[in-house]
Amino acid sequence: MAANKIVPSRTALFLLDLQVMYAKMDPSFDALMTHTASIVKAARSKGITIAHCRVAFTESEVVNVPDTNPTFSQLQNDPSRAAMLNVNSSEAAFHPAVAPEDGDIVVRKNRVGPFFNAPQDVHAIFQGRGIDTLLLGGVSTGGAVAATVVQASDLDYRLFVVEDSCADPSKETHEFLMKFFAKRATVIKSEELKTLIK
């Protein structure tokens, strides 16, 4: 298989942290999520699996985050943030523009990246569907997307980062990481998808 060709039956559009709370924090994130809806529609029409991942915790998962984790151990001392990230919170829900549909893969994570220390084995779910190629989008570029690029690359996925489906509060961070990602993935614009699908 050509390195730059996408086989729909082996591919998932993996969307990271496209959640209500992040759309409310940054208007550019809200616009990105609305834009990503058109990418989801195009991918779905080509037979590509859509996979959605959000960061959200049960109460017991919050308690079990060790204090060595600087990002999420703070939830134990910040009840309002813990409530926002609760699995049943409306803030932690997927943005309505990109809400999952029947047949989509829907997973949750308790860390920045989705593959380790997660409530389910995301890698096994993808393997079970014969998926070895991921198209990545989400927020933020410097958080969930960067962590997923590194983790998925080490798990031997073929990776494409859809640049216009990613955003970061810092434009400089976003631009730098798109160059960095090119070491482990093919960075594309969404309009290139149709020419890459085999």
PDB file of N, CA and C in Angstrom, residues 12-17 53 109 111-116 122 126 134-161 166 180-181 184-185:
ATOM      1  N   ALA A  12      -9.643   5.185  10.571  1.00  0.00           N
ATOM      2  CA  ALA A  12     -10.582   5.905  11.438  1.00  0.00           C
ATOM      3  C   ALA A  12     -10.194   7.375  11.490  1.00  0.00           C
ATOM      4  N   LEU A  13     -11.197   8.233  11.410  1.00  0.00           N
ATOM      5  CA  LEU A  13     -11.024   9.648  11.736  1.00  0.00           C
ATOM      6  C   LEU A  13     -11.184   9.733  13.244  1.00  0.00           C
ATOM      7  N   PHE A  14     -10.085   9.986  13.945  1.00  0.00           N
ATOM      8  CA  PHE A  14     -10.049   9.936  15.404  1.00  0.00           C
ATOM      9  C   PHE A  14     -10.062  11.371  15.932  1.00  0.00           C
ATOM     10  N   LEU A  15     -11.187  11.762  16.523  1.00  0.00           N
ATOM     11  CA  LEU A  15     -11.408  13.127  16.979  1.00  0.00           C
ATOM     12  C   LEU A  15     -11.226  13.217  18.492  1.00  0.00           C
ATOM     13  N   LEU A  16     -10.418  14.161  18.925  1.00  0.00           N
ATOM     14  CA  LEU A  16      -9.978  14.239  20.309  1.00  0.00           C
ATOM     15  C   LEU A  16     -10.478  15.500  21.003  1.00  0.00           C
ATOM     16  N   ASP A  17     -11.206  15.312  22.089  1.00  0.00           N
ATOM     17  CA  ASP A  17     -11.598  16.396  22.996  1.00  0.00           C
ATOM     18  C   ASP A  17     -12.447  17.477  22.327  1.00  0.00           C
ATOM     19  N   CYS A  53     -13.246  10.668  21.004  1.00  0.00           N
ATOM     20  CA  CYS A  53     -12.643  10.485  22.329  1.00  0.00           C
ATOM     21  C   CYS A  53     -12.800  11.777  23.128  1.00  0.00           C
ATOM     22  N   LYS A 109     -11.109   9.094  27.917  1.00  0.00           N
ATOM     23  CA  LYS A 109      -9.740   9.030  28.424  1.00  0.00           C
ATOM     24  C   LYS A 109      -9.622   9.771  29.742  1.00  0.00           C
ATOM     25  N   ARG A 111      -6.327  10.700  30.731  1.00  0.00           N
ATOM     26  CA  ARG A 111      -5.019  11.337  30.637  1.00  0.00           C
ATOM     27  C   ARG A 111      -5.029  12.200  29.376  1.00  0.00           C
ATOM     28  N   VAL A 112      -3.919  12.848  29.080  1.00  0.00           N
ATOM     29  CA  VAL A 112      -3.865  13.715  27.901  1.00  0.00           C
ATOM     30  C   VAL A 112      -4.016  12.888  26.631  1.00  0.00           C
ATOM     31  N   GLY A 113      -3.296  11.769  26.557  1.00  0.00           N
ATOM     32  CA  GLY A 113      -3.399  10.871  25.411  1.00  0.00           C
ATOM     33  C   GLY A 113      -4.418   9.772  25.662  1.00  0.00           C
ATOM     34  N   PRO A 114      -4.923   9.138  24.607  1.00  0.00           N
ATOM     35  CA  PRO A 114      -6.017   8.175  24.755  1.00  0.00           C
ATOM     36  C   PRO A 114      -5.620   6.714  24.962  1.00  0.00           C
ATOM     37  N   PHE A 115      -4.357   6.380  24.749  1.00  0.00           N
ATOM     38  CA  PHE A 115      -4.009   4.957  24.692  1.00  0.00           C
ATOM     39  C   PHE A 115      -3.570   4.359  26.027  1.00  0.00           C
ATOM     40  N   PHE A 116      -3.139   5.178  26.973  1.00  0.00           N
ATOM     41  CA  PHE A 116      -2.623   4.646  28.238  1.00  0.00           C
ATOM     42  C   PHE A 116      -3.441   5.183  29.407  1.00  0.00           C
ATOM     43  N   VAL A 122      -8.213   1.328  23.953  1.00  0.00           N
ATOM     44  CA  VAL A 122      -8.497   1.959  22.658  1.00  0.00           C
ATOM     45  C   VAL A 122      -7.781   1.227  21.524  1.00  0.00           C
ATOM     46  N   PHE A 126      -9.510  -0.495  18.100  1.00  0.00           N
ATOM     47  CA  PHE A 126      -9.119  -0.256  16.713  1.00  0.00           C
ATOM     48  C   PHE A 126      -8.671  -1.560  16.036  1.00  0.00           C
ATOM     49  N   LEU A 134      -4.901   6.139  11.189  1.00  0.00           N
ATOM     50  CA  LEU A 134      -5.689   7.133  11.899  1.00  0.00           C
ATOM     51  C   LEU A 134      -5.521   8.501  11.259  1.00  0.00           C
ATOM     52  N   LEU A 135      -6.658   9.165  11.061  1.00  0.00           N
ATOM     53  CA  LEU A 135      -6.679  10.574  10.691  1.00  0.00           C
ATOM     54  C   LEU A 135      -6.995  11.329  11.975  1.00  0.00           C
ATOM     55  N   LEU A 136      -6.124  12.221  12.404  1.00  0.00           N
ATOM     56  CA  LEU A 136      -6.281  12.856  13.713  1.00  0.00           C
ATOM     57  C   LEU A 136      -6.743  14.299  13.598  1.00  0.00           C
ATOM     58  N   GLY A 137      -7.657  14.667  14.491  1.00  0.00           N
ATOM     59  CA  GLY A 137      -8.076  16.046  14.648  1.00  0.00           C
ATOM     60  C   GLY A 137      -8.495  16.263  16.078  1.00  0.00           C
ATOM     61  N   GLY A 138      -8.418  17.506  16.556  1.00  0.00           N
ATOM     62  CA  GLY A 138      -8.876  17.771  17.904  1.00  0.00           C
ATOM     63  C   GLY A 138      -8.229  18.976  18.531  1.00  0.00           C
ATOM     64  N   VAL A 139      -8.531  19.150  19.803  1.00  0.00           N
ATOM     65  CA  VAL A 139      -7.950  20.228  20.600  1.00  0.00           C
ATOM     66  C   VAL A 139      -7.383  19.616  21.889  1.00  0.00           C
ATOM     67  N   SER A 140      -6.305  20.137  22.296  1.00  0.00           N
ATOM     68  CA  SER A 140      -5.527  21.132  21.595  1.00  0.00           C
ATOM     69  C   SER A 140      -4.377  20.443  20.862  1.00  0.00           C
ATOM     70  N   THR A 141      -3.814  21.181  19.904  1.00  0.00           N
ATOM     71  CA  THR A 141      -2.693  20.635  19.144  1.00  0.00           C
ATOM     72  C   THR A 141      -1.552  20.252  20.080  1.00  0.00           C
ATOM     73  N   GLY A 142      -1.297  21.103  21.077  1.00  0.00           N
ATOM     74  CA  GLY A 142      -0.194  20.854  22.000  1.00  0.00           C
ATOM     75  C   GLY A 142      -0.524  19.897  23.130  1.00  0.00           C
ATOM     76  N   GLY A 143      -1.783  19.477  23.226  1.00  0.00           N
ATOM     77  CA  GLY A 143      -2.196  18.552  24.274  1.00  0.00           C
ATOM     78  C   GLY A 143      -2.583  17.202  23.711  1.00  0.00           C
ATOM     79  N   ALA A 144      -3.885  16.979  23.535  1.00  0.00           N
ATOM     80  CA  ALA A 144      -4.380  15.667  23.110  1.00  0.00           C
ATOM     81  C   ALA A 144      -3.827  15.234  21.754  1.00  0.00           C
ATOM     82  N   VAL A 145      -3.721  16.165  20.819  1.00  0.00           N
ATOM     83  CA  VAL A 145      -3.247  15.772  19.486  1.00  0.00           C
ATOM     84  C   VAL A 145      -1.783  15.354  19.543  1.00  0.00           C
ATOM     85  N   ALA A 146      -0.950  16.152  20.201  1.00  0.00           N
ATOM     86  CA  ALA A 146       0.472  15.813  20.296  1.00  0.00           C
ATOM     87  C   ALA A 146       0.678  14.481  21.023  1.00  0.00           C
ATOM     88  N   ALA A 147      -0.044  14.278  22.122  1.00  0.00           N
ATOM     89  CA  ALA A 147       0.088  13.022  22.868  1.00  0.00           C
ATOM     90  C   ALA A 147      -0.332  11.835  22.017  1.00  0.00           C
ATOM     91  N   THR A 148      -1.380  12.010  21.225  1.00  0.00           N
ATOM     92  CA  THR A 148      -1.881  10.912  20.391  1.00  0.00           C
ATOM     93  C   THR A 148      -0.930  10.609  19.247  1.00  0.00           C
ATOM     94  N   VAL A 149      -0.348  11.628  18.660  1.00  0.00           N
ATOM     95  CA  VAL A 149       0.640  11.397  17.596  1.00  0.00           C
ATOM     96  C   VAL A 149       1.777  10.534  18.129  1.00  0.00           C
ATOM     97  N   VAL A 150       2.305  10.883  19.281  1.00  0.00           N
ATOM     98  CA  VAL A 150       3.438  10.127  19.839  1.00  0.00           C
ATOM     99  C   VAL A 150       3.012   8.711  20.227  1.00  0.00           C
ATOM    100  N   GLN A 151       1.889   8.583  20.938  1.00  0.00           N
ATOM    101  CA  GLN A 151       1.452   7.258  21.374  1.00  0.00           C
ATOM    102  C   GLN A 151       1.092   6.367  20.189  1.00  0.00           C
ATOM    103  N   ALA A 152       0.329   6.894  19.234  1.00  0.00           N
ATOM    104  CA  ALA A 152      -0.119   6.083  18.099  1.00  0.00           C
ATOM    105  C   ALA A 152       1.043   5.718  17.188  1.00  0.00           C
ATOM    106  N   SER A 153       1.992   6.607  17.055  1.00  0.00           N
ATOM    107  CA  SER A 153       3.185   6.291  16.266  1.00  0.00           C
ATOM    108  C   SER A 153       3.943   5.124  16.880  1.00  0.00           C
ATOM    109  N   ASP A 154       4.077   5.128  18.201  1.00  0.00           N
ATOM    110  CA  ASP A 154       4.769   4.029  18.882  1.00  0.00           C
ATOM    111  C   ASP A 154       3.978   2.727  18.837  1.00  0.00           C
ATOM    112  N   LEU A 155       2.664   2.828  18.569  1.00  0.00           N
ATOM    113  CA  LEU A 155       1.835   1.630  18.403  1.00  0.00           C
ATOM    114  C   LEU A 155       1.738   1.215  16.934  1.00  0.00           C
ATOM    115  N   ASP A 156       2.524   1.867  16.091  1.00  0.00           N
ATOM    116  CA  ASP A 156       2.691   1.492  14.675  1.00  0.00           C
ATOM    117  C   ASP A 156       1.495   1.803  13.787  1.00  0.00           C
ATOM    118  N   TYR A 157       0.695   2.806  14.137  1.00  0.00           N
ATOM    119  CA  TYR A 157      -0.362   3.259  13.226  1.00  0.00           C
ATOM    120  C   TYR A 157       0.237   4.123  12.120  1.00  0.00           C
ATOM    121  N   ARG A 158      -0.380   4.054  10.945  1.00  0.00           N
ATOM    122  CA  ARG A 158      -0.109   5.043   9.894  1.00  0.00           C
ATOM    123  C   ARG A 158      -0.924   6.270  10.282  1.00  0.00           C
ATOM    124  N   LEU A 159      -0.281   7.409  10.329  1.00  0.00           N
ATOM    125  CA  LEU A 159      -0.925   8.601  10.862  1.00  0.00           C
ATOM    126  C   LEU A 159      -1.002   9.724   9.839  1.00  0.00           C
ATOM    127  N   PHE A 160      -2.168  10.351   9.833  1.00  0.00           N
ATOM    128  CA  PHE A 160      -2.378  11.588   9.097  1.00  0.00           C
ATOM    129  C   PHE A 160      -2.941  12.598  10.094  1.00  0.00           C
ATOM    130  N   VAL A 161      -2.351  13.767  10.172  1.00  0.00           N
ATOM    131  CA  VAL A 161      -2.886  14.825  11.016  1.00  0.00           C
ATOM    132  C   VAL A 161      -3.615  15.814  10.101  1.00  0.00           C
ATOM    133  N   CYS A 166      -7.455  20.727  13.717  1.00  0.00           N
ATOM    134  CA  CYS A 166      -6.717  20.848  14.976  1.00  0.00           C
ATOM    135  C   CYS A 166      -6.584  22.330  15.328  1.00  0.00           C
ATOM    136  N   PHE A 180       6.706  19.470  13.537  1.00  0.00           N
ATOM    137  CA  PHE A 180       7.209  18.354  14.344  1.00  0.00           C
ATOM    138  C   PHE A 180       6.479  17.055  14.007  1.00  0.00           C
ATOM    139  N   PHE A 181       5.161  17.144  13.831  1.00  0.00           N
ATOM    140  CA  PHE A 181       4.372  15.945  13.527  1.00  0.00           C
ATOM    141  C   PHE A 181       4.830  15.273  12.239  1.00  0.00           C
ATOM    142  N   ARG A 184       6.495  11.937  12.237  1.00  0.00           N
ATOM    143  CA  ARG A 184       5.774  10.722  12.610  1.00  0.00           C
ATOM    144  C   ARG A 184       4.478  10.524  11.837  1.00  0.00           C
ATOM    145  N   ALA A 185       4.066  11.531  11.103  1.00  0.00           N
ATOM    146  CA  ALA A 185       2.759  11.490  10.440  1.00  0.00           C
ATOM    147  C   ALA A 185       2.818  12.298   9.146  1.00  0.00           C
TER     148      ALA A 185
END
